[in-house]
CSV table of C-alpha atoms in Angstrom, one decimal:
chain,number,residue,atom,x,y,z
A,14,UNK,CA,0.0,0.0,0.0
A,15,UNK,CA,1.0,3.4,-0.7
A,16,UNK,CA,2.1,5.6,2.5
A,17,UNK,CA,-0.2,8.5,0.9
A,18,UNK,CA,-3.1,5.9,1.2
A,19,UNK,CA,-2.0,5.7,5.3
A,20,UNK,CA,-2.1,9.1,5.3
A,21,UNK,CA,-5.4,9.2,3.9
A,22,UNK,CA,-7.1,7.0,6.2
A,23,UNK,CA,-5.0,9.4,9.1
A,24,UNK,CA,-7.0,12.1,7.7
A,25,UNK,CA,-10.4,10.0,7.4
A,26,UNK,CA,-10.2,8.7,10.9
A,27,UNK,CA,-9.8,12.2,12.2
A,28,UNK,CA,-12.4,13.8,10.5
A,29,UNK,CA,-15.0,10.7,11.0
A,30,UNK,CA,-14.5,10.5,14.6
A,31,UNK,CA,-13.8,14.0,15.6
A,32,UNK,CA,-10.2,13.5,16.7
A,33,UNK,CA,-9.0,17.3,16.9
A,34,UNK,CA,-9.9,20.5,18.1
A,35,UNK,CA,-8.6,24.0,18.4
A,36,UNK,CA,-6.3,23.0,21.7
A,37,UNK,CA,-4.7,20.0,20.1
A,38,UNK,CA,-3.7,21.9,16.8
A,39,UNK,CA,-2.7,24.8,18.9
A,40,UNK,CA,-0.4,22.5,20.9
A,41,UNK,CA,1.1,21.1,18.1
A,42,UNK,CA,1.4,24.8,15.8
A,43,UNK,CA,2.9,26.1,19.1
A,44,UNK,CA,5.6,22.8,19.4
A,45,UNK,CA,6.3,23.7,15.8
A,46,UNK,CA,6.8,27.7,15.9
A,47,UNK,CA,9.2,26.3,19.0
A,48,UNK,CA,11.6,24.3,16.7
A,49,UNK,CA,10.8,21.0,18.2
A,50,UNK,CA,10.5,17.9,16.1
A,51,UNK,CA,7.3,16.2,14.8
A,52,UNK,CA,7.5,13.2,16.7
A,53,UNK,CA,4.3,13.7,18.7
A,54,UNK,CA,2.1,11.0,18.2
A,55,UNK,CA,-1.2,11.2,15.6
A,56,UNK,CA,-4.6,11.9,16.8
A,57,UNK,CA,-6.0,8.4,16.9
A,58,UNK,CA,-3.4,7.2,18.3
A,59,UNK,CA,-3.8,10.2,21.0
A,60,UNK,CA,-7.5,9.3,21.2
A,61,UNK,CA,-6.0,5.4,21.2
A,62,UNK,CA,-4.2,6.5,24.4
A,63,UNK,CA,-6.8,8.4,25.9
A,64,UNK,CA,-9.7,5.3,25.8
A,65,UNK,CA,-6.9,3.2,27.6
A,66,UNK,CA,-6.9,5.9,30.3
A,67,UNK,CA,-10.4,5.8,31.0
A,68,UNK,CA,-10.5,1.9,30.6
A,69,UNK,CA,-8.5,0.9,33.3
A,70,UNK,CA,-10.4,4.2,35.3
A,71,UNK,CA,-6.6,5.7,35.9
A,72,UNK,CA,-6.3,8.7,38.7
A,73,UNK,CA,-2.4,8.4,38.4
A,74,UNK,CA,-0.7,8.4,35.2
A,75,UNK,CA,3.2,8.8,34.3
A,76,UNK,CA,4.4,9.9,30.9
A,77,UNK,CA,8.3,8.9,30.1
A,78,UNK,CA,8.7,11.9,27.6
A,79,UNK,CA,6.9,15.1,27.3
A,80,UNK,CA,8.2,16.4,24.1
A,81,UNK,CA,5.6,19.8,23.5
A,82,UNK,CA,3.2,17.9,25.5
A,83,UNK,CA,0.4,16.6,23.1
A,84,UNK,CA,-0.2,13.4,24.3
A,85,UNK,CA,0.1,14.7,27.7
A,86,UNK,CA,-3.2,16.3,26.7
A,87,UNK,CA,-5.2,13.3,25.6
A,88,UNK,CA,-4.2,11.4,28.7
A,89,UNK,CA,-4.7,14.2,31.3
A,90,UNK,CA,-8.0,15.0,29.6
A,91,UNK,CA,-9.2,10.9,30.7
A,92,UNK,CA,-8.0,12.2,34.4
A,93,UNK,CA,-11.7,12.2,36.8
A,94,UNK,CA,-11.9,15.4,39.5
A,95,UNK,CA,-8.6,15.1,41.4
A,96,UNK,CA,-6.6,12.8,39.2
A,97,UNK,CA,-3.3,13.9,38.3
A,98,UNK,CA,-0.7,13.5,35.2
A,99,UNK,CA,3.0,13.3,36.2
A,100,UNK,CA,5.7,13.6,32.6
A,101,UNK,CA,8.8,13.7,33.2
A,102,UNK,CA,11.0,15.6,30.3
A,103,UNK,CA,15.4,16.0,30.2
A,104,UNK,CA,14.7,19.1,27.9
A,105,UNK,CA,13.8,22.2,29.7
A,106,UNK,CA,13.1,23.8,26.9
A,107,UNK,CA,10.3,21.5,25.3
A,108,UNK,CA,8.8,21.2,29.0
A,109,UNK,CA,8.0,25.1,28.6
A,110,UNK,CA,6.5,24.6,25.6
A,111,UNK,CA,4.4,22.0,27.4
A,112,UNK,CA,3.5,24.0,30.2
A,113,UNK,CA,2.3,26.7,27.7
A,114,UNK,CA,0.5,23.7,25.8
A,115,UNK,CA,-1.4,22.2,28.7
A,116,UNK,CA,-2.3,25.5,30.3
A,117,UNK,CA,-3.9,26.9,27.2
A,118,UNK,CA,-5.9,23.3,26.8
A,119,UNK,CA,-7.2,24.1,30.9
A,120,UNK,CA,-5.0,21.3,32.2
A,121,UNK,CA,-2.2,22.8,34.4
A,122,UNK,CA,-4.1,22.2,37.4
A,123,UNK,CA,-4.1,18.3,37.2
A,124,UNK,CA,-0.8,18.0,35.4
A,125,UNK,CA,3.0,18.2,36.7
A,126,UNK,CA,6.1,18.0,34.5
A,127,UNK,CA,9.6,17.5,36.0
A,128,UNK,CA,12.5,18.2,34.1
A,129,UNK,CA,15.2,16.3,34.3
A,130,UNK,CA,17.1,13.0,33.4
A,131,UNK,CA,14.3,10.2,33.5
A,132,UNK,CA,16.1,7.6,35.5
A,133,UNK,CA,17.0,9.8,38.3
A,134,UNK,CA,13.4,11.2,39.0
A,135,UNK,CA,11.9,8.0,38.8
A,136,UNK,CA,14.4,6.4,41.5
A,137,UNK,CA,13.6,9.3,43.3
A,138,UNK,CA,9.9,8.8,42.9
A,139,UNK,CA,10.7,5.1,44.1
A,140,UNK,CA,13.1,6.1,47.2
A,141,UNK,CA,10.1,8.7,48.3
A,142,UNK,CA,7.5,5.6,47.9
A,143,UNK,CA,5.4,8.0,45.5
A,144,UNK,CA,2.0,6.2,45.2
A,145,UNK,CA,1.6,3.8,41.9
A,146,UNK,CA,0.4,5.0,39.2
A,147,UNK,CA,-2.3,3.1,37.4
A,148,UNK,CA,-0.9,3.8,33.9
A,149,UNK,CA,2.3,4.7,32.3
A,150,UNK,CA,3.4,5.7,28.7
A,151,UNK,CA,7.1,5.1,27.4
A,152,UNK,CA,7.6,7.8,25.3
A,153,UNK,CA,11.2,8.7,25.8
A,154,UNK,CA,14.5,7.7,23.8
A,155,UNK,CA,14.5,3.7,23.2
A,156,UNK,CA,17.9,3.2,24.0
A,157,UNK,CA,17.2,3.7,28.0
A,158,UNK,CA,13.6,1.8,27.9
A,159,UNK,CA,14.9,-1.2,30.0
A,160,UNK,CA,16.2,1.2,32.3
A,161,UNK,CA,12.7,3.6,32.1
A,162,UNK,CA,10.6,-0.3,33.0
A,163,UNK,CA,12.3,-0.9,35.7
A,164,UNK,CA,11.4,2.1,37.2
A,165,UNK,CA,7.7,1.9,35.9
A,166,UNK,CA,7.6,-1.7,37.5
A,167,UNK,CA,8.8,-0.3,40.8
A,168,UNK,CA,6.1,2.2,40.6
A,169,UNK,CA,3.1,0.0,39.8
A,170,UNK,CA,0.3,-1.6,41.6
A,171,UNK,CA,-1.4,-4.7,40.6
A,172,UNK,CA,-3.6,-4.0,37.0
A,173,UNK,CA,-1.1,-1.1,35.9
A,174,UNK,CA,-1.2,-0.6,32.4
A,175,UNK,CA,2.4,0.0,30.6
A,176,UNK,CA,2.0,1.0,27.3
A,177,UNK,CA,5.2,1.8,24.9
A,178,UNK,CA,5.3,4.2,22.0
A,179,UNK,CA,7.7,3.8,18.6
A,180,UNK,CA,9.0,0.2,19.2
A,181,UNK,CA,8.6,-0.8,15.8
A,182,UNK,CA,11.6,1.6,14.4
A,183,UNK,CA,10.1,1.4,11.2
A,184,UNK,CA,10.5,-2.4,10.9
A,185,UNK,CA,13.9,-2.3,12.1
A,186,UNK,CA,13.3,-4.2,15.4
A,187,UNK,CA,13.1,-7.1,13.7
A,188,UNK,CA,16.4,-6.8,11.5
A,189,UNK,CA,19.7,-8.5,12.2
A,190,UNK,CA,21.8,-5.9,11.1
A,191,UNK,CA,20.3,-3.4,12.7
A,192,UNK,CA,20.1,-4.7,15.9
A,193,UNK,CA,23.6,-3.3,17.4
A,194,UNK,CA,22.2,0.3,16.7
A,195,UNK,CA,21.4,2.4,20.5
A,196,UNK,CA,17.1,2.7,19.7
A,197,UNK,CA,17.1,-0.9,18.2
A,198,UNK,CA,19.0,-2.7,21.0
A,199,UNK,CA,17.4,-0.6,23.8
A,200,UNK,CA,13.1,-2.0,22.2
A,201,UNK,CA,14.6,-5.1,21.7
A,202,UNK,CA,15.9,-5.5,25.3
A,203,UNK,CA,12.6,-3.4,26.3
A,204,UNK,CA,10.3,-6.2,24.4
A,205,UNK,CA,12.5,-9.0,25.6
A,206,UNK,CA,12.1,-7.5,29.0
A,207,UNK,CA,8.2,-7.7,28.9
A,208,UNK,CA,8.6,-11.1,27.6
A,209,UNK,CA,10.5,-12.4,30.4
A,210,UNK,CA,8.7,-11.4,33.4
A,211,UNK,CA,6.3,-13.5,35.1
A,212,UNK,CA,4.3,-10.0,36.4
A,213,UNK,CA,3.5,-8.5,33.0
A,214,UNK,CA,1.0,-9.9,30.3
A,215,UNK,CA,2.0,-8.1,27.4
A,216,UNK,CA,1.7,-8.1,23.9
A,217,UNK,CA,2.6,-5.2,20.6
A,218,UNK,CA,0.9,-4.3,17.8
A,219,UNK,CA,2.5,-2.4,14.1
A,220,UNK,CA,0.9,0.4,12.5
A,221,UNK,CA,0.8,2.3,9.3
A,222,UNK,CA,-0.2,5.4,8.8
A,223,UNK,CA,0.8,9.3,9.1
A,224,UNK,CA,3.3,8.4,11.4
A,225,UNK,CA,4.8,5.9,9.0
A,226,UNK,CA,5.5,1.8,9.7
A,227,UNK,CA,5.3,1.6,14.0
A,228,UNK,CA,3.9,0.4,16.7
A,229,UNK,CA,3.3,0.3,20.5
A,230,UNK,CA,3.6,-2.5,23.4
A,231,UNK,CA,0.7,-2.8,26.0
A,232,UNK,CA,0.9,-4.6,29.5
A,233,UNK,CA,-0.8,-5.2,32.7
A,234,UNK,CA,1.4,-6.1,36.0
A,235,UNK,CA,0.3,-8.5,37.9
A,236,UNK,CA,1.5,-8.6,41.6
């Protein structure tokens, strides 16, 4: 299939089913005005992260990787009256381009965004016994994913949902040769990971379409 037919359906899906509005395309003119990259994900995927929110009823949810925060704004938006959204971000610079984002969507009150390297806040998080969070999203760079599951295991509860973004690396996960590069090695230790342990049920799915030939991972932890 051609990608311009992915596209396409992108655009179908998101007219069909109502996927934007004037916050979301704001969030993402505003990321691009700042200089940062397109890698956000696409509306139904947004959407696609948002119903897994609400399914598992989450009042605590972690995002590994902020970026200009628009998929911080389809998961907050699942959050009931008190729940809260924690992102952590290393760039200082995209995190005030997501603050900007989420307070112009109405969210800063329920969202927090800590900048910083990743792996230190969330062994912080850990050492301060921060309640578990009943859903996490791995959005960050794929070479320290093992490192950012260890951290989500430590701060799960029994029924956490784990769901990991871009793992597909456009079809290289699967290919010998490219399996020494940092983003490769890092999903394929992050999938053999989920594999391995006995608390996670877990499976991944591909996908076409405006974001090109990906995919995400989806667990639940049972203790």
């Amino acid at each position: 299939m051609d990608p311009k037919q992915w596209n396409a359906v992108d655009s179908y899906f998101e007219e069909a089913l109502h996927l934007n509005d004037t916050a979301l395309e704001h969030a993402r003119d505003r990321s691009r005005e700042a200089g940062l990259p397109a890698h956000e994900v696409a509306p139904n995927q947004g959407r696609l992260l948002q119903i897994f929110a609400q399914m598992v009823r989450a009042r605590r949810i972690l995002e590994i990787g902020t970026l200009g925060g628009y998929s911080s704004i389809w998961l907050a938006r699942a959050l009931p009256a008190g729940g809260q959204l924690l992102t952590l971000e290393h760039d200082p610079a995209c995190a005030q381009v997501a603050r900007q984002n989420l307070a112009a969507a109405g969210l800063a009150g329920c969202t927090e965004i800590i900048v910083g390297d990743a792996r230190d806040t969330l062994r912080r998080l850990v050492a301060e016994r921060a309640p578990a969070f009943d859903m996490i999203f791995l959005d960050a760079d794929k070479a320290d994913n093992p490192q950012y599951l260890a951290g989500a295991l430590a701060l799960a509860r029994d029924g956490t949902v784990i769901v990991g973004d871009n793992i597909i690396r456009g079809g290289r996960i699967a290919d010998p040769e490219a399996a020494g590069q940092p983003d490769v090695r890092g999903a394929r230790r992050f999938l053999e990971a989920l594999g391995h342990d006995l608390r996670l049920t877990a499976t991944a799915i591909q996908t076409v379409g405006s974001k090109g030939w990906d995919g995400f991972s989806l667990a639940v932890v049972s203790r």
